[in-house]
PDB file of C-alpha atoms in Angstrom:
ATOM      1  CA  GLN A   1     -28.790  23.739 -32.786  1.00 41.00           C
ATOM      2  CA  LEU A   2     -31.612  24.692 -30.382  1.00 39.00           C
ATOM      3  CA  ALA A   3     -32.187  21.060 -29.336  1.00 42.00           C
ATOM      4  CA  ARG A   4     -28.450  20.596 -28.718  1.00 45.00           C
ATOM      5  CA  ASP A   5     -28.238  23.733 -26.635  1.00 43.00           C
ATOM      6  CA  LEU A   6     -31.279  22.788 -24.538  1.00 38.00           C
ATOM      7  CA  THR A   7     -29.595  19.552 -23.474  1.00 42.00           C
ATOM      8  CA  ARG A   8     -26.214  21.074 -22.641  1.00 39.00           C
ATOM      9  CA  ALA A   9     -24.785  21.385 -19.154  1.00 40.00           C
ATOM     10  CA  SER A  10     -26.403  24.802 -18.716  1.00 34.00           C
ATOM     11  CA  TYR A  11     -29.543  22.919 -17.752  1.00 32.00           C
ATOM     12  CA  PHE A  12     -27.740  20.788 -15.175  1.00 36.00           C
ATOM     13  CA  THR A  13     -25.519  21.418 -12.174  1.00 37.00           C
ATOM     14  CA  VAL A  14     -22.908  18.970 -13.468  1.00 38.00           C
ATOM     15  CA  ALA A  15     -21.525  18.367 -16.935  1.00 42.00           C
ATOM     16  CA  ALA A  16     -22.563  15.143 -18.646  1.00 46.00           C
ATOM     17  CA  ARG A  17     -19.945  12.450 -19.233  1.00 49.00           C
ATOM     18  CA  PRO A  18     -18.839  12.229 -22.860  1.00 54.00           C
ATOM     19  CA  GLU A  19     -20.617   9.549 -24.812  1.00 51.00           C
ATOM     20  CA  PRO A  20     -18.670   7.126 -27.063  1.00 51.00           C
ATOM     21  CA  PRO A  21     -18.966   7.574 -30.808  1.00 53.00           C
ATOM     22  CA  MET A  22     -20.961   4.973 -32.741  1.00 47.00           C
ATOM     23  CA  PRO A  23     -18.613   2.337 -34.160  1.00 47.00           C
ATOM     24  CA  LYS A  24     -18.289   2.310 -37.929  1.00 45.00           C
ATOM     25  CA  ALA A  25     -19.841  -0.710 -39.577  1.00 39.00           C
ATOM     26  CA  GLN A  26     -16.783  -1.390 -41.743  1.00 41.00           C
ATOM     27  CA  GLU A  27     -14.559  -1.735 -38.700  1.00 46.00           C
ATOM     28  CA  ARG A  28     -16.186  -5.016 -37.694  1.00 48.00           C
ATOM     29  CA  MET A  29     -18.586  -6.233 -40.362  1.00 48.00           C
ATOM     30  CA  PRO A  30     -17.232  -8.867 -42.753  1.00 51.00           C
ATOM     31  CA  LYS A  31     -17.839  -8.104 -46.397  1.00 45.00           C
ATOM     32  CA  ALA A  32     -20.432 -10.131 -48.273  1.00 45.00           C
ATOM     33  CA  HIS A  33     -17.880 -12.269 -50.130  1.00 46.00           C
ATOM     34  CA  GLU A  34     -16.127 -13.011 -46.838  1.00 53.00           C
ATOM     35  CA  ARG A  35     -19.181 -14.412 -45.088  1.00 53.00           C
ATOM     36  CA  THR A  36     -19.610 -18.175 -44.666  1.00 60.00           C
ATOM     37  CA  PRO A  37     -22.451 -20.277 -43.270  1.00 56.00           C
ATOM     38  CA  ASP A  38     -20.605 -20.201 -39.936  1.00 63.00           C
ATOM     39  CA  THR A  39     -20.299 -16.414 -39.868  1.00 62.00           C
ATOM     40  CA  PRO A  40     -22.467 -15.073 -37.005  1.00 65.00           C
ATOM     41  CA  ASN A  41     -25.364 -12.796 -37.886  1.00 82.00           C
ATOM     42  CA  LEU A  42     -24.092  -9.327 -36.989  1.00 81.00           C
ATOM     43  CA  ASP A  43     -25.657  -5.908 -36.580  1.00 79.00           C
ATOM     44  CA  ALA A  44     -24.321  -2.675 -38.057  1.00 79.00           C
ATOM     45  CA  SER A  45     -21.772  -2.306 -35.259  1.00 72.00           C
ATOM     46  CA  GLY A  46     -20.396  -5.812 -35.814  1.00 73.00           C
ATOM     47  CA  ARG A  47     -22.003  -7.400 -32.739  1.00 74.00           C
ATOM     48  CA  PRO A  48     -24.001 -10.655 -32.904  1.00 75.00           C
ATOM     49  CA  LEU A  49     -27.739 -10.243 -33.261  1.00 81.00           C
ATOM     50  CA  GLU A  50     -28.368 -13.337 -31.145  1.00 85.00           C
ATOM     51  CA  LEU A  51     -28.771 -12.731 -27.421  1.00 89.00           C
ATOM     52  CA  ARG A  52     -26.084 -14.324 -25.238  1.00 90.00           C
ATOM     53  CA  ALA A  53     -26.505 -15.880 -21.818  1.00 89.00           C
ATOM     54  CA  VAL A  54     -24.659 -13.865 -19.189  1.00 95.00           C
ATOM     55  CA  ASP A  55     -24.993 -14.549 -15.442  1.00 96.00           C
ATOM     56  CA  LEU A  56     -25.850 -10.971 -14.548  1.00 97.00           C
ATOM     57  CA  ASP A  57     -27.402 -12.059 -11.269  1.00 96.00           C
ATOM     58  CA  THR A  58     -23.847 -12.715  -9.999  1.00 97.00           C
ATOM     59  CA  PHE A  59     -22.750  -9.300 -11.304  1.00 97.00           C
ATOM     60  CA  LEU A  60     -25.622  -7.447  -9.656  1.00 96.00           C
ATOM     61  CA  HIS A  61     -25.508  -9.487  -6.432  1.00 96.00           C
ATOM     62  CA  PRO A  62     -21.830 -10.395  -5.921  1.00 98.00           C
ATOM     63  CA  LYS A  63     -20.844 -12.323  -2.810  1.00 98.00           C
ATOM     64  CA  THR A  64     -17.184 -11.265  -3.005  1.00 98.00           C
ATOM     65  CA  ILE A  65     -15.972  -7.790  -4.062  1.00 98.00           C
ATOM     66  CA  ALA A  66     -12.321  -6.870  -4.615  1.00 98.00           C
ATOM     67  CA  LEU A  67     -11.821  -3.110  -4.898  1.00 98.00           C
ATOM     68  CA  ILE A  68      -8.499  -2.239  -6.552  1.00 98.00           C
ATOM     69  CA  GLY A  69      -7.273   1.225  -5.638  1.00 97.00           C
ATOM     70  CA  ALA A  70      -9.087   1.437  -2.303  1.00 97.00           C
ATOM     71  CA  SER A  71      -8.600   4.578  -0.229  1.00 96.00           C
ATOM     72  CA  GLU A  72      -9.885   6.337   2.870  1.00 96.00           C
ATOM     73  CA  GLN A  73      -7.954   9.592   2.401  1.00 93.00           C
ATOM     74  CA  SER A  74     -10.150  12.664   2.352  1.00 88.00           C
ATOM     75  CA  ALA A  75     -10.846  14.543  -0.847  1.00 84.00           C
ATOM     76  CA  LYS A  76      -9.928  11.565  -3.054  1.00 87.00           C
ATOM     77  CA  PRO A  77     -12.539  10.292  -5.545  1.00 87.00           C
ATOM     78  CA  ASN A  78     -11.519   6.710  -4.780  1.00 94.00           C
ATOM     79  CA  THR A  79     -12.443   7.232  -1.148  1.00 95.00           C
ATOM     80  CA  ALA A  80     -16.083   7.975  -1.973  1.00 93.00           C
ATOM     81  CA  MET A  81     -16.261   4.851  -4.141  1.00 94.00           C
ATOM     82  CA  THR A  82     -14.545   2.779  -1.478  1.00 96.00           C
ATOM     83  CA  ARG A  83     -17.037   3.929   1.154  1.00 96.00           C
ATOM     84  CA  LYS A  84     -19.988   3.259  -1.156  1.00 94.00           C
ATOM     85  CA  PHE A  85     -18.969  -0.304  -1.956  1.00 96.00           C
ATOM     86  CA  GLU A  86     -17.965  -1.064   1.642  1.00 97.00           C
ATOM     87  CA  ALA A  87     -21.428   0.029   2.737  1.00 96.00           C
ATOM     88  CA  TRP A  88     -23.109  -1.852  -0.105  1.00 96.00           C
ATOM     89  CA  ALA A  89     -21.220  -5.039   0.783  1.00 97.00           C
ATOM     90  CA  LYS A  90     -22.231  -4.717   4.418  1.00 96.00           C
ATOM     91  CA  VAL A  91     -25.922  -4.244   3.620  1.00 95.00           C
ATOM     92  CA  ASN A  92     -25.993  -7.038   1.012  1.00 95.00           C
ATOM     93  CA  GLY A  93     -23.891  -9.606   2.913  1.00 97.00           C
ATOM     94  CA  ALA A  94     -20.925  -9.573   0.544  1.00 98.00           C
ATOM     95  CA  GLU A  95     -17.258 -10.016   1.432  1.00 98.00           C
ATOM     96  CA  PHE A  96     -15.314  -6.808   0.819  1.00 98.00           C
ATOM     97  CA  TYR A  97     -11.591  -6.975  -0.038  1.00 98.00           C
ATOM     98  CA  PRO A  98      -9.831  -3.617  -0.485  1.00 98.00           C
ATOM     99  CA  VAL A  99      -6.652  -3.814  -2.580  1.00 98.00           C
ATOM    100  CA  HIS A 100      -3.756  -1.326  -2.458  1.00 97.00           C
ATOM    101  CA  PRO A 101       0.025  -1.830  -2.288  1.00 96.00           C
ATOM    102  CA  LYS A 102       0.638   0.980   0.209  1.00 95.00           C
ATOM    103  CA  TYR A 103      -2.068   0.647   2.865  1.00 96.00           C
ATOM    104  CA  GLU A 104      -2.476  -1.882   5.683  1.00 97.00           C
ATOM    105  CA  THR A 105      -6.102  -1.057   6.528  1.00 97.00           C
ATOM    106  CA  VAL A 106      -8.933   0.883   4.897  1.00 97.00           C
ATOM    107  CA  LEU A 107     -12.157   1.619   6.764  1.00 97.00           C
ATOM    108  CA  GLY A 108     -11.205  -1.002   9.310  1.00 97.00           C
ATOM    109  CA  HIS A 109     -10.662  -3.709   6.700  1.00 98.00           C
ATOM    110  CA  ARG A 110      -7.369  -5.481   6.035  1.00 98.00           C
ATOM    111  CA  VAL A 111      -5.934  -4.275   2.742  1.00 98.00           C
ATOM    112  CA  TYR A 112      -4.393  -6.780   0.338  1.00 98.00           C
ATOM    113  CA  PRO A 113      -1.249  -5.596  -1.525  1.00 98.00           C
ATOM    114  CA  SER A 114      -2.341  -7.188  -4.833  1.00 97.00           C
ATOM    115  CA  LEU A 115      -5.331  -8.889  -6.348  1.00 97.00           C
ATOM    116  CA  PHE A 116      -3.416 -12.174  -6.183  1.00 98.00           C
ATOM    117  CA  ASP A 117      -3.351 -11.952  -2.402  1.00 98.00           C
ATOM    118  CA  VAL A 118      -7.140 -11.861  -2.097  1.00 98.00           C
ATOM    119  CA  PRO A 119      -8.403 -15.276  -0.875  1.00 97.00           C
ATOM    120  CA  GLY A 120     -11.003 -17.415  -2.674  1.00 97.00           C
ATOM    121  CA  ASP A 121     -13.050 -16.694  -5.759  1.00 98.00           C
ATOM    122  CA  ILE A 122     -13.834 -13.113  -6.794  1.00 98.00           C
ATOM    123  CA  ASP A 123     -17.298 -12.358  -8.146  1.00 98.00           C
ATOM    124  CA  LEU A 124     -16.637  -8.701  -8.897  1.00 98.00           C
ATOM    125  CA  ALA A 125     -13.357  -6.781  -9.322  1.00 98.00           C
ATOM    126  CA  ILE A 126     -13.727  -2.986  -9.245  1.00 97.00           C
ATOM    127  CA  VAL A 127     -10.933  -1.144 -10.997  1.00 97.00           C
ATOM    128  CA  LEU A 128     -10.240   2.335  -9.619  1.00 96.00           C
ATOM    129  CA  THR A 129      -6.623   2.670 -10.735  1.00 94.00           C
ATOM    130  CA  GLY A 130      -5.311   5.181 -13.311  1.00 89.00           C
ATOM    131  CA  ARG A 131      -3.725   2.367 -15.350  1.00 94.00           C
ATOM    132  CA  ALA A 132      -7.045   0.605 -15.896  1.00 96.00           C
ATOM    133  CA  VAL A 133      -6.052  -1.600 -18.815  1.00 97.00           C
ATOM    134  CA  GLU A 134      -2.969  -2.959 -17.054  1.00 97.00           C
ATOM    135  CA  THR A 135      -5.013  -3.590 -13.933  1.00 98.00           C
ATOM    136  CA  PHE A 136      -7.604  -5.418 -15.993  1.00 98.00           C
ATOM    137  CA  GLU A 137      -4.826  -7.741 -17.191  1.00 98.00           C
ATOM    138  CA  GLU A 138      -4.304  -8.678 -13.548  1.00 97.00           C
ATOM    139  CA  VAL A 139      -8.055  -9.231 -13.161  1.00 98.00           C
ATOM    140  CA  LEU A 140      -7.941 -11.643 -16.105  1.00 98.00           C
ATOM    141  CA  ALA A 141      -5.010 -13.533 -14.616  1.00 97.00           C
ATOM    142  CA  ARG A 142      -6.803 -13.704 -11.265  1.00 97.00           C
ATOM    143  CA  LYS A 143      -9.919 -15.070 -13.039  1.00 97.00           C
ATOM    144  CA  ALA A 144     -12.548 -12.871 -11.449  1.00 98.00           C
ATOM    145  CA  LYS A 145     -16.050 -13.436 -12.827  1.00 98.00           C
ATOM    146  CA  PHE A 146     -16.889  -9.780 -13.506  1.00 98.00           C
ATOM    147  CA  ALA A 147     -15.105  -6.446 -13.531  1.00 98.00           C
ATOM    148  CA  VAL A 148     -16.025  -2.765 -13.719  1.00 97.00           C
ATOM    149  CA  ILE A 149     -13.787  -0.029 -15.125  1.00 96.00           C
ATOM    150  CA  PHE A 150     -15.014   3.440 -14.185  1.00 91.00           C
ATOM    151  CA  ALA A 151     -12.202   5.379 -15.874  1.00 93.00           C
ATOM    152  CA  ALA A 152     -12.871   7.548 -18.885  1.00 93.00           C
ATOM    153  CA  GLY A 153     -10.290   8.427 -21.543  1.00 94.00           C
ATOM    154  CA  PHE A 154     -11.141   5.802 -24.145  1.00 96.00           C
ATOM    155  CA  SER A 155     -12.962   6.036 -27.494  1.00 95.00           C
ATOM    156  CA  GLU A 156     -15.013   9.016 -26.295  1.00 94.00           C
ATOM    157  CA  VAL A 157     -11.887  11.280 -26.311  1.00 94.00           C
ATOM    158  CA  GLY A 158     -10.241  10.552 -29.667  1.00 93.00           C
ATOM    159  CA  LYS A 159      -7.869   8.310 -31.550  1.00 95.00           C
ATOM    160  CA  GLU A 160      -5.465   7.507 -28.694  1.00 95.00           C
ATOM    161  CA  GLY A 161      -8.378   6.621 -26.443  1.00 96.00           C
ATOM    162  CA  ALA A 162      -9.915   4.498 -29.211  1.00 96.00           C
ATOM    163  CA  ALA A 163      -6.670   2.563 -29.575  1.00 97.00           C
ATOM    164  CA  LEU A 164      -6.643   1.956 -25.809  1.00 96.00           C
ATOM    165  CA  GLU A 165     -10.216   0.748 -26.000  1.00 97.00           C
ATOM    166  CA  ARG A 166      -9.378  -1.691 -28.823  1.00 96.00           C
ATOM    167  CA  ARG A 167      -6.655  -3.107 -26.583  1.00 97.00           C
ATOM    168  CA  LEU A 168      -9.213  -3.576 -23.874  1.00 97.00           C
ATOM    169  CA  GLU A 169     -11.602  -5.251 -26.331  1.00 96.00           C
ATOM    170  CA  ASN A 170      -8.875  -7.715 -27.311  1.00 96.00           C
ATOM    171  CA  LEU A 171      -8.214  -8.555 -23.688  1.00 97.00           C
ATOM    172  CA  VAL A 172     -11.927  -9.203 -23.071  1.00 96.00           C
ATOM    173  CA  ALA A 173     -12.112 -11.427 -26.160  1.00 94.00           C
ATOM    174  CA  GLU A 174      -9.132 -13.476 -25.074  1.00 92.00           C
ATOM    175  CA  GLY A 175     -10.094 -13.820 -21.395  1.00 93.00           C
ATOM    176  CA  GLY A 176     -12.992 -15.142 -19.381  1.00 93.00           C
ATOM    177  CA  VAL A 177     -13.961 -12.013 -17.430  1.00 97.00           C
ATOM    178  CA  ARG A 178     -17.151 -10.110 -18.284  1.00 98.00           C
ATOM    179  CA  LEU A 179     -16.557  -6.327 -18.179  1.00 98.00           C
ATOM    180  CA  LEU A 180     -18.800  -3.347 -17.562  1.00 97.00           C
ATOM    181  CA  GLY A 181     -17.410  -0.098 -18.988  1.00 95.00           C
ATOM    182  CA  PRO A 182     -15.127   1.664 -19.370  1.00 96.00           C
ATOM    183  CA  ASN A 183     -16.460   5.190 -18.874  1.00 94.00           C
ATOM    184  CA  THR A 184     -19.208   4.105 -16.493  1.00 92.00           C
ATOM    185  CA  ASN A 185     -20.134   4.742 -12.849  1.00 87.00           C
ATOM    186  CA  LEU A 186     -21.563   3.326  -9.650  1.00 84.00           C
ATOM    187  CA  ASN A 187     -25.235   3.360 -10.566  1.00 88.00           C
ATOM    188  CA  ALA A 188     -25.525  -0.431 -10.942  1.00 91.00           C
ATOM    189  CA  PHE A 189     -25.098  -0.578  -7.164  1.00 93.00           C
ATOM    190  CA  GLU A 190     -27.534   2.093  -6.079  1.00 90.00           C
ATOM    191  CA  SER A 191     -29.856   1.500  -3.146  1.00 88.00           C
ATOM    192  CA  PHE A 192     -33.467   1.467  -4.321  1.00 91.00           C
ATOM    193  CA  ARG A 193     -36.506   2.179  -2.200  1.00 92.00           C
ATOM    194  CA  GLU A 194     -38.390  -0.925  -1.084  1.00 92.00           C
ATOM    195  CA  ASP A 195     -41.486   0.805   0.194  1.00 95.00           C
ATOM    196  CA  LEU A 196     -43.024   1.531  -3.232  1.00 96.00           C
ATOM    197  CA  ASP A 197     -45.736  -0.625  -4.832  1.00 92.00           C
ATOM    198  CA  GLY A 198     -46.751  -1.255  -8.414  1.00 90.00           C
ATOM    199  CA  PRO A 199     -44.861  -2.170 -11.582  1.00 91.00           C
ATOM    200  CA  ALA A 200     -41.089  -1.781 -11.346  1.00 92.00           C
ATOM    201  CA  ILE A 201     -38.689  -0.150 -13.827  1.00 93.00           C
ATOM    202  CA  ALA A 202     -35.251  -1.494 -14.645  1.00 94.00           C
ATOM    203  CA  LEU A 203     -33.247   1.375 -16.109  1.00 93.00           C
ATOM    204  CA  ILE A 204     -30.473   0.980 -18.724  1.00 94.00           C
ATOM    205  CA  THR A 205     -28.524   4.065 -19.743  1.00 92.00           C
ATOM    206  CA  GLN A 206     -25.181   4.901 -21.351  1.00 89.00           C
ATOM    207  CA  SER A 207     -24.275   7.337 -18.593  1.00 82.00           C
ATOM    208  CA  GLY A 208     -25.366   8.201 -15.112  1.00 75.00           C
ATOM    209  CA  HIS A 209     -26.454  11.725 -16.003  1.00 78.00           C
ATOM    210  CA  GLN A 210     -28.999  10.366 -18.476  1.00 74.00           C
ATOM    211  CA  GLY A 211     -30.703   8.254 -15.827  1.00 82.00           C
ATOM    212  CA  ARG A 212     -30.474  10.468 -12.759  1.00 83.00           C
ATOM    213  CA  PRO A 213     -33.824  12.269 -13.345  1.00 85.00           C
ATOM    214  CA  VAL A 214     -35.536   8.890 -13.705  1.00 85.00           C
ATOM    215  CA  PHE A 215     -33.855   7.553 -10.565  1.00 87.00           C
ATOM    216  CA  GLN A 216     -35.150  10.589  -8.694  1.00 89.00           C
ATOM    217  CA  GLY A 217     -38.653   9.614  -9.818  1.00 92.00           C
ATOM    218  CA  GLN A 218     -38.731   7.394  -6.712  1.00 94.00           C
ATOM    219  CA  GLU A 219     -39.439  10.602  -4.801  1.00 93.00           C
ATOM    220  CA  ILE A 220     -42.868  10.770  -6.496  1.00 93.00           C
ATOM    221  CA  GLY A 221     -43.648   7.090  -6.229  1.00 94.00           C
ATOM    222  CA  ILE A 222     -42.024   5.600  -9.351  1.00 93.00           C
ATOM    223  CA  ARG A 223     -40.596   2.186  -8.379  1.00 95.00           C
ATOM    224  CA  LEU A 224     -37.152   1.218  -9.654  1.00 94.00           C
ATOM    225  CA  THR A 225     -35.352  -2.046  -8.983  1.00 93.00           C
ATOM    226  CA  HIS A 226     -32.191  -1.872 -11.163  1.00 93.00           C
ATOM    227  CA  TRP A 227     -30.050   0.631 -12.990  1.00 93.00           C
ATOM    228  CA  ALA A 228     -27.371  -0.423 -15.447  1.00 94.00           C
ATOM    229  CA  PRO A 229     -25.056   2.268 -16.862  1.00 93.00           C
ATOM    230  CA  THR A 230     -23.311   0.545 -19.770  1.00 95.00           C
ATOM    231  CA  GLY A 231     -20.662   3.162 -20.565  1.00 94.00           C
ATOM    232  CA  ASN A 232     -18.608   2.427 -23.705  1.00 96.00           C
ATOM    233  CA  GLU A 233     -19.936  -1.173 -23.895  1.00 96.00           C
ATOM    234  CA  VAL A 234     -16.607  -2.856 -24.624  1.00 96.00           C
ATOM    235  CA  ASP A 235     -18.293  -6.043 -23.385  1.00 96.00           C
ATOM    236  CA  LEU A 236     -21.529  -5.941 -21.387  1.00 96.00           C
ATOM    237  CA  GLU A 237     -24.109  -3.995 -23.324  1.00 95.00           C
ATOM    238  CA  PHE A 238     -27.752  -2.930 -23.470  1.00 94.00           C
ATOM    239  CA  ALA A 239     -28.916  -6.259 -24.915  1.00 94.00           C
ATOM    240  CA  ASP A 240     -27.373  -8.257 -22.084  1.00 96.00           C
ATOM    241  CA  PHE A 241     -29.098  -6.263 -19.398  1.00 96.00           C
ATOM    242  CA  CYS A 242     -32.350  -6.025 -21.342  1.00 95.00           C
ATOM    243  CA  ARG A 243     -32.555  -9.812 -21.600  1.00 95.00           C
ATOM    244  CA  HIS A 244     -31.754 -10.231 -17.890  1.00 96.00           C
ATOM    245  CA  PHE A 245     -34.289  -7.647 -16.712  1.00 95.00           C
ATOM    246  CA  ALA A 246     -36.996  -8.969 -19.020  1.00 93.00           C
ATOM    247  CA  ASP A 247     -36.582 -12.436 -17.495  1.00 91.00           C
ATOM    248  CA  GLN A 248     -37.088 -11.207 -13.961  1.00 84.00           C
TER     249      GLN A 248
END
């Protein structure tokens, strides 16, 4: 009880995002008599033990970004995210395509009414809409390479959210888009200090609040190069980023 109280929001200025419950082994694991020589070797959560090859360099350094739900209206959360990604794209030489059916321009950029109006290939689709699962279906149809869903309201909030998350899992399994989230944040696209020497840290956390104190370690000389907040891990997970960072 004491340990739980000491890590509650009373020690922070903001409340931590809810973390997803651990999946039950029986929900995914085949029973012993159901296994065949072709059955993949799975862990307790039902995920393969073998590492998979994911082109995370494209995810972390996209050349084209489509931001669905872009806004420049004051006091809207989407506006802060739009400004952050617009600035990130400018600094990193990426094409930035804001998407919204009601706006003509956002931050001086032409706005596309739908994802299907965005020209060329899309490396990263950022979903900022309230109907995240339906929007992800459009991302699948548009064949973006990667997507991020920031919205919460999935398995971390109860049965209805868990059902919505299973729907998202099925879409990922049937499509060809790698997904970060849901219930994640912007930390994968932070700007890291380049004036620090010494060994570098690549940080992987479930939520942004867990990693923020480590990120602030740059102020005392701790060098960071990446930060991956995995959220509910419907698709991209700790093992994917761990393999990628270890190979750098």
